[in-house]
Amino acid sequence: MNKKLLTYLLLFTSLTFGIAQSGRGPNQITLSGKVLDKDNGLPLEYATLVLQSVDNPGQVTGGITDIDGNFSVETKPGTYNISVEYISYKTYRLNNQELNSSRDLGTIRIGIDVEQLEAVEVVGEKTTVEVRLDKKVYNIGKDLTTSGATVSDALNNVPSVNVDVEGNISLRGNDNVRILINGKPSALAGFGSTDALRQLPADAIEKVEVITSPSARYDAEGTAGILNIVLRKEKTLGFNGSVNVYAGYPIQSGITANANLRTDKFNIFNTTGVRYNESPGNAFFDNTYTSGSFDRILEVRDYDRSGKNFNTNLGMEYFLSDNSSITGSIFMRFSDGDDTTNNSNSRFNNGALDSRTFRVEEELEDDESYQLSLNYTKDFNDDGHKLTADFQYSTGNEIETSRIEENSIFPDNELIVRENVINDEEEKEYLIQADYVLPIGENAQFEAGYRGTLENTITDYRLDSLDQSSGNFVINRNLTNKFTYDENVHAVYTQYGNKFGKLSFLLGLRLESTQLIGKLESEFDSEALQEELGVDVDVNFDKNYLGLFPTVNLIYELGEMEQISLGYNRRINRPRGWFINPFPSRSSRTNIFQGNPDLDPAFANAFDLGYLKRWQELTLTGSVYYQKETNSFERVQEQTGQTTTDGIEIVRSIPINLATNERIGAEAGLLYSPTRWLRLNSSFNLFRFSSEGVFNGVDYGTENTSWFARFSSKVTLPAKIDLQTNAFYRGPSQNAQTESEGIFSLNVAMSKDVFNDNGTISLNVSDLFNSRKRRSFTETDFFTSRSEFQWRERSVTLAFIYRFNEQKKRNGQGRGNGYDDGEEFEGGAK
């Protein structure tokens, strides 16, 4: 049924009710309340309240709900049968109610009616952005440029988020962002790495929550904030699903299937994807030195990567009763990578070519991850009184086997080095969590909970070098080691929210206990190892930290469609295992990365002032934010005092605790839909960063102002053809030692609906101008480096998606700016 026609019918019904009660006297009473979707907590606009007199069945009155699901109806005192009706939903009834004075019915939650659902078609679209008390929610399922893409690609289309050329994710320019899946740490997002997000299909995502001012319910980890990726799990009864097949160039192909079967007793859901891709890339470095055997070295790299991966997520929710359910799911990911890097080096002295070498590194990567999740949910009533409990076990194993060979090709031809490297990393994680929600009265809500996360990582690194005199491979005992790292975090939290008039607030406090344990096994004793690595700290450690993390979130409604918000939170950044491991790992013979066992967590205080204004066709969001971080991490490069066998200085990159850094910025977003065939979306973020600190006698303080902007447009043409463009630009930036130039990229896509809208064909070009390259300049006291790096070249993808019992445009009640599955206080009654 057409939504506008439905609106007119409901309004006509409301007027009819008004006429029926035109003879009422002065003794009127008011009946008020709120109507929400039982499954997702969204307000139901245009729901109908019907009051039928018991004494006079022919006397009927009532009204409809507004945009927020609220109703307020005047009637005469008496005895009534009360019902709340909404198309395709079960009717809510209260019979024989004596109404002698005004009454608030509170929050009424109604659910989908299975029998009506198959006969009714409600056409609507979810809004692109939903603004909550502490976050913005972006529904990216309609983004054409993500068809056949990965989760990492999809995140790069989300305002405030940036994915750089190496796949590193940042929020508002800060790369210390916490990645969650369905509100929890997960193997689906990788163990402290974003590589796994390059393997998961974007089709699995329902929405992305950008949480810049997290409430106390969330981990305190991540000084930039949190990105919560919510995966698809249909709530529509019956069987439905989709299949997405795609292929492209550089060679890539894959298939992703989503399936969902729901009955009154259970809900089975699955997402499975198979993918093969080739990803060529390139880089060059022009380095000059103030000391050493050469004054200039040109390095050119070509990357030839290929990967095969399979992932599946299978789960079932079983409804124990109308108010409780248990959900179990298992996730598996398997991937094989084959990467070859060709590295050509030209060395100069006084402008003349001295020598050339050629290095080939062939790396085979075998990665597998598993995750078992269990969830129990108990709704004590329909007002939001709720208990949830979660258990999650994740394990992963990644084995990297590399063969490295470097030869001199000028002025002579001879073998320089041949090495075999095996890096075996095993990870395990246990998560136990419980959350309790208690509504208090009409507007207040109390919450409390516990979360325990136990992580264990074992890195076994072995390097064998060819002894050319004997022709045998010999273990390099200077680098071979085994490092065990444990991170155990226990947290309890409580928070309270309420609403007084136009002011809503949510106050919370989280207590976290952190234990970091490191154990290094090598053939060196501790003192000899410290001397060899140039560190003067204990490489075997057991550190404990206890911290309080308060949160404050406020919203003031300036009008029905306008509000301002203020948020404050304290956050922590814990070092990951590879930042702690003191043994060097090499990207080349001349550049090594070495962890720092003396690295301590960083802490940050953040403030966020936001603004939201909605018009009929336009939504404007904006915010000003400030953050101050102490003990912040910074990666610096320094001389090791060592040289290769052919006399080249070895440079070390090491993370340190810098004294402080400050970040202040402003961002704005604009969503404009003047017609049904045109949608425009743009965002802009400007920030200033300053840091100060000294390490090994060198001042690494710096100041930097940068910005990034996005613009996307979606145009619907005749014959059900959609065109979309996504443009992104990141301005120049710098840190303590490196300046980076601006980066521009443009993605374009076109789609056509077929097979009665059950199928869609799309063509997507990623990085149309092949301009997504990082160009930077690094300067220290001992060398300078000009470089260019391109992780992946321009790609073209052709995709076809077919939907089973699933409309392209899902049922969308209201405007989608209400609650999120009853899990987040929004300043109103639950």
Short mmCIF file of C-alpha atoms in Angstrom, two decimals, residues 400-695:
data_model
loop_
_atom_site.label_atom_id
_atom_site.label_comp_id
_atom_site.label_asym_id
_atom_site.label_seq_id
_atom_site.Cartn_x
_atom_site.Cartn_y
_atom_site.Cartn_z
CA GLU A 400 53.92 -16.92 7.52
CA THR A 401 56.70 -18.63 5.60
CA SER A 402 59.09 -16.38 3.69
CA ARG A 403 61.95 -17.05 1.34
CA ILE A 404 64.28 -14.10 0.83
CA GLU A 405 67.09 -13.84 -1.67
CA GLU A 406 69.19 -10.77 -2.44
CA ASN A 407 71.80 -10.57 -5.19
CA SER A 408 74.27 -8.00 -6.36
CA ILE A 409 73.68 -7.26 -10.08
CA PHE A 410 76.17 -4.37 -10.56
CA PRO A 411 79.14 -4.09 -10.81
CA ASP A 412 79.23 -7.88 -10.36
CA ASN A 413 76.76 -10.74 -9.97
CA GLU A 414 76.90 -12.59 -6.68
CA LEU A 415 74.64 -13.80 -3.91
CA ILE A 416 74.49 -11.45 -0.91
CA VAL A 417 72.04 -13.22 1.36
CA ARG A 418 69.49 -16.03 1.32
CA GLU A 419 67.13 -16.43 4.26
CA ASN A 420 64.14 -18.51 5.30
CA VAL A 421 61.76 -16.97 7.83
CA ILE A 422 58.96 -18.72 9.71
CA ASN A 423 56.60 -16.66 11.86
CA ASP A 424 53.94 -18.67 13.70
CA GLU A 425 51.40 -16.66 15.68
CA GLU A 426 48.69 -18.26 17.82
CA GLU A 427 45.98 -16.22 19.51
CA LYS A 428 43.20 -17.08 21.95
CA GLU A 429 40.57 -14.87 23.52
CA TYR A 430 37.84 -15.51 26.08
CA LEU A 431 35.04 -13.02 26.69
CA ILE A 432 32.40 -13.15 29.42
CA GLN A 433 29.82 -10.37 29.67
CA ALA A 434 26.57 -9.59 31.47
CA ASP A 435 24.37 -6.48 31.15
CA TYR A 436 21.31 -5.51 33.16
CA VAL A 437 18.84 -2.76 32.20
CA LEU A 438 16.17 -1.46 34.59
CA PRO A 439 13.73 1.29 33.52
CA ILE A 440 12.65 3.55 36.38
CA GLY A 441 9.38 5.37 35.85
CA GLU A 442 8.58 6.92 32.50
CA ASN A 443 11.93 8.42 31.46
CA ALA A 444 14.69 7.07 33.69
CA GLN A 445 16.87 4.02 33.19
CA PHE A 446 19.56 2.29 35.25
CA GLU A 447 22.17 -0.07 33.80
CA ALA A 448 25.00 -2.16 35.20
CA GLY A 449 27.26 -4.86 33.85
CA TYR A 450 30.51 -6.79 33.81
CA ARG A 451 32.94 -7.74 31.06
CA GLY A 452 36.03 -9.92 31.31
CA THR A 453 38.42 -10.33 28.36
CA LEU A 454 41.39 -12.69 28.51
CA GLU A 455 43.77 -12.64 25.53
CA ASN A 456 46.86 -14.78 24.91
CA THR A 457 49.25 -14.39 21.97
CA ILE A 458 52.28 -16.57 21.24
CA THR A 459 54.65 -15.41 18.52
CA ASP A 460 57.29 -17.93 17.43
CA TYR A 461 59.83 -16.33 15.09
CA ARG A 462 62.67 -18.18 13.39
CA LEU A 463 65.24 -16.91 10.89
CA ASP A 464 67.61 -19.23 9.01
CA SER A 465 70.46 -17.72 6.99
CA LEU A 466 72.52 -19.45 4.32
CA ASP A 467 76.16 -19.98 5.28
CA GLN A 468 77.76 -19.59 1.86
CA SER A 469 81.00 -21.21 2.95
CA SER A 470 79.27 -24.46 3.91
CA GLY A 471 76.15 -24.23 1.76
CA ASN A 472 73.94 -24.95 4.79
CA PHE A 473 71.26 -22.87 6.46
CA VAL A 474 72.12 -21.78 10.00
CA ILE A 475 69.74 -20.42 12.63
CA ASN A 476 70.22 -16.70 13.24
CA ARG A 477 70.15 -16.80 17.02
CA ASN A 478 70.25 -13.00 17.26
CA LEU A 479 66.69 -12.85 15.92
CA THR A 480 65.09 -16.24 16.58
CA ASN A 481 62.79 -16.06 19.61
CA LYS A 482 59.44 -16.94 21.12
CA PHE A 483 57.35 -14.22 22.77
CA THR A 484 54.23 -14.84 24.87
CA TYR A 485 51.95 -11.90 25.61
CA ASP A 486 48.83 -11.89 27.81
CA GLU A 487 46.35 -9.06 28.19
CA ASN A 488 43.67 -9.59 30.85
CA VAL A 489 41.01 -6.93 31.36
CA HIS A 490 38.17 -7.06 33.90
CA ALA A 491 35.59 -4.28 33.97
CA VAL A 492 32.40 -3.34 35.81
CA TYR A 493 30.20 -0.40 34.94
CA THR A 494 27.04 1.40 35.93
CA GLN A 495 25.15 4.21 34.26
CA TYR A 496 21.96 6.17 34.78
CA GLY A 497 19.91 8.12 32.27
CA ASN A 498 16.87 10.36 32.55
CA LYS A 499 14.95 13.05 30.74
CA PHE A 500 13.61 16.28 32.20
CA GLY A 501 11.64 18.25 29.69
CA LYS A 502 13.91 18.89 26.74
CA LEU A 503 17.09 17.74 28.50
CA SER A 504 18.25 14.11 28.32
CA PHE A 505 21.36 12.85 30.07
CA LEU A 506 23.32 9.63 30.49
CA LEU A 507 25.94 9.44 33.25
CA GLY A 508 28.24 6.44 33.62
CA LEU A 509 31.31 5.15 35.40
CA ARG A 510 33.47 2.20 34.35
CA LEU A 511 36.20 0.53 36.44
CA GLU A 512 38.79 -1.47 34.51
CA SER A 513 41.62 -3.62 35.79
CA THR A 514 44.35 -4.35 33.23
CA GLN A 515 47.14 -6.91 33.48
CA LEU A 516 49.89 -7.06 30.82
CA ILE A 517 52.27 -10.04 30.97
CA GLY A 518 55.22 -10.62 28.67
CA LYS A 519 57.59 -13.58 28.55
CA LEU A 520 60.51 -13.88 26.12
CA GLU A 521 62.26 -17.15 25.34
CA SER A 522 65.61 -17.01 23.56
CA GLU A 523 69.09 -18.43 23.81
CA PHE A 524 70.41 -15.13 25.11
CA ASP A 525 70.32 -14.37 28.79
CA SER A 526 68.46 -11.21 29.75
CA GLU A 527 71.50 -8.91 30.04
CA ALA A 528 73.07 -10.08 26.78
CA LEU A 529 69.76 -9.69 25.00
CA GLN A 530 69.29 -6.13 26.25
CA GLU A 531 72.78 -5.23 25.09
CA GLU A 532 72.16 -6.83 21.67
CA LEU A 533 68.83 -5.05 21.18
CA GLY A 534 69.82 -1.76 22.70
CA VAL A 535 67.10 -1.74 25.37
CA ASP A 536 67.56 -1.31 29.09
CA VAL A 537 64.25 -2.71 30.35
CA ASP A 538 63.07 -6.07 31.61
CA VAL A 539 61.82 -8.04 28.61
CA ASN A 540 59.89 -10.34 30.96
CA PHE A 541 57.27 -8.25 32.73
CA ASP A 542 54.00 -8.32 34.65
CA LYS A 543 52.28 -4.91 34.77
CA ASN A 544 48.98 -4.04 36.42
CA TYR A 545 46.82 -0.94 35.97
CA LEU A 546 43.56 0.09 37.63
CA GLY A 547 41.58 2.96 36.17
CA LEU A 548 38.25 4.77 36.46
CA PHE A 549 36.60 5.92 33.24
CA PRO A 550 33.69 8.36 33.66
CA THR A 551 31.31 9.24 30.79
CA VAL A 552 28.79 12.07 30.43
CA ASN A 553 26.36 12.48 27.51
CA LEU A 554 23.77 15.27 27.31
CA ILE A 555 21.18 16.21 24.68
CA TYR A 556 19.05 19.35 24.71
CA GLU A 557 16.15 19.61 22.26
CA LEU A 558 16.05 23.09 20.80
CA GLY A 559 13.00 22.09 18.80
CA GLU A 560 11.20 19.09 17.39
CA MET A 561 13.85 18.70 14.67
CA GLU A 562 16.84 20.40 16.29
CA GLN A 563 19.14 19.48 19.17
CA ILE A 564 22.57 20.00 20.65
CA SER A 565 24.65 17.40 22.49
CA LEU A 566 27.64 17.39 24.82
CA GLY A 567 29.80 14.37 25.59
CA TYR A 568 32.80 13.66 27.81
CA ASN A 569 34.69 10.40 28.29
CA ARG A 570 38.04 9.10 29.48
CA ARG A 571 39.71 6.43 27.31
CA ILE A 572 42.75 4.12 27.31
CA ASN A 573 45.10 2.86 24.59
CA ARG A 574 46.78 -0.42 25.50
CA PRO A 575 49.84 -1.51 23.50
CA ARG A 576 49.32 -4.55 21.30
CA GLY A 577 51.69 -7.53 21.40
CA TRP A 578 53.73 -6.55 18.33
CA PHE A 579 54.32 -3.10 19.87
CA ILE A 580 55.76 -4.87 22.95
CA ASN A 581 57.85 -7.64 21.35
CA PRO A 582 61.52 -6.49 21.62
CA PHE A 583 62.83 -8.72 18.82
CA PRO A 584 63.19 -6.93 15.47
CA SER A 585 61.17 -7.92 12.43
CA ARG A 586 62.45 -6.86 9.02
CA SER A 587 60.76 -5.42 5.98
CA SER A 588 64.25 -5.24 4.43
CA ARG A 589 67.84 -5.73 5.54
CA THR A 590 68.15 -1.99 6.16
CA ASN A 591 64.82 -1.23 7.84
CA ILE A 592 63.59 -3.04 10.95
CA PHE A 593 60.66 -2.64 13.31
CA GLN A 594 61.30 -3.33 16.98
CA GLY A 595 58.76 -3.39 19.79
CA ASN A 596 59.30 -1.65 23.11
CA PRO A 597 58.72 -3.76 26.28
CA ASP A 598 58.73 -0.58 28.35
CA LEU A 599 55.64 0.78 26.57
CA ASP A 600 52.84 1.78 28.96
CA PRO A 601 49.15 2.41 28.18
CA ALA A 602 48.14 5.89 27.05
CA PHE A 603 45.16 7.74 28.54
CA ALA A 604 42.97 10.40 26.99
CA ASN A 605 40.22 12.82 28.02
CA ALA A 606 37.84 13.75 25.22
CA PHE A 607 35.04 16.34 24.84
CA ASP A 608 32.50 16.51 22.02
CA LEU A 609 29.92 19.26 21.34
CA GLY A 610 27.43 18.26 18.66
CA TYR A 611 24.56 19.82 16.73
CA LEU A 612 21.72 18.29 14.68
CA LYS A 613 19.08 20.02 12.57
CA ARG A 614 16.54 18.27 10.36
CA TRP A 615 14.37 19.76 7.67
CA GLN A 616 12.01 17.87 5.41
CA GLU A 617 14.65 17.29 2.74
CA LEU A 618 17.85 18.19 4.58
CA THR A 619 19.76 16.87 7.60
CA LEU A 620 22.70 18.82 9.04
CA THR A 621 25.07 17.42 11.67
CA GLY A 622 28.11 19.07 13.17
CA SER A 623 30.47 18.82 16.12
CA VAL A 624 33.48 20.41 17.73
CA TYR A 625 35.80 18.09 19.63
CA TYR A 626 38.89 18.26 21.83
CA GLN A 627 41.14 15.48 23.14
CA LYS A 628 44.24 15.46 25.32
CA GLU A 629 46.25 12.25 25.56
CA THR A 630 49.10 11.48 27.95
CA ASN A 631 51.79 8.84 27.40
CA SER A 632 50.68 8.77 23.75
CA PHE A 633 52.31 6.34 21.31
CA GLU A 634 54.59 7.58 18.55
CA ARG A 635 56.67 5.55 16.10
CA VAL A 636 60.10 7.09 15.58
CA GLN A 637 63.07 6.12 13.45
CA GLU A 638 66.63 6.13 14.73
CA GLN A 639 70.07 4.75 13.96
CA THR A 640 71.00 1.36 15.36
CA GLY A 641 74.74 1.85 14.94
CA GLN A 642 74.82 -1.31 12.84
CA THR A 643 75.39 -1.84 9.13
CA THR A 644 74.67 -4.63 6.66
CA THR A 645 77.45 -6.81 5.28
CA ASP A 646 77.74 -4.41 2.34
CA GLY A 647 78.01 -1.32 4.54
CA ILE A 648 74.46 0.13 4.60
CA GLU A 649 73.19 1.82 7.77
CA ILE A 650 70.39 -0.13 9.49
CA VAL A 651 67.50 2.10 10.58
CA ARG A 652 65.18 1.07 13.40
CA SER A 653 61.52 2.07 13.84
CA ILE A 654 60.34 1.81 17.45
CA PRO A 655 57.15 2.88 19.33
CA ILE A 656 57.61 5.13 22.35
CA ASN A 657 55.50 6.81 25.01
CA LEU A 658 55.58 10.45 23.99
CA ALA A 659 54.72 12.93 26.73
CA THR A 660 51.38 14.36 25.50
CA ASN A 661 49.41 15.15 22.40
CA GLU A 662 46.40 17.39 21.88
CA ARG A 663 43.82 17.21 19.14
CA ILE A 664 41.13 19.78 18.41
CA GLY A 665 38.81 19.66 15.46
CA ALA A 666 35.43 20.30 13.89
CA GLU A 667 33.31 18.27 11.51
CA ALA A 668 30.09 18.78 9.60
CA GLY A 669 27.84 16.47 7.62
CA LEU A 670 25.06 17.25 5.16
CA LEU A 671 22.43 14.87 3.78
CA TYR A 672 20.18 16.37 1.12
CA SER A 673 17.36 14.55 -0.70
CA PRO A 674 15.40 17.17 -2.68
CA THR A 675 13.61 14.51 -4.74
CA ARG A 676 13.13 10.75 -4.74
CA TRP A 677 15.66 10.38 -7.57
CA LEU A 678 18.52 12.40 -6.04
CA ARG A 679 20.45 11.94 -2.80
CA LEU A 680 23.50 14.01 -1.87
CA ASN A 681 25.75 13.32 1.12
CA SER A 682 28.85 15.25 2.14
CA SER A 683 31.07 15.59 5.20
CA PHE A 684 34.07 17.68 6.20
CA ASN A 685 36.55 17.25 9.06
CA LEU A 686 39.24 19.75 10.09
CA PHE A 687 41.62 18.99 12.94
CA ARG A 688 44.80 20.32 14.53
CA PHE A 689 47.27 18.00 16.22
CA SER A 690 50.20 18.90 18.48
CA SER A 691 52.55 16.68 20.47
CA GLU A 692 55.58 17.06 22.68
CA GLY A 693 58.15 14.66 24.07
CA VAL A 694 61.82 13.65 24.07
CA PHE A 695 63.32 10.19 23.46
#
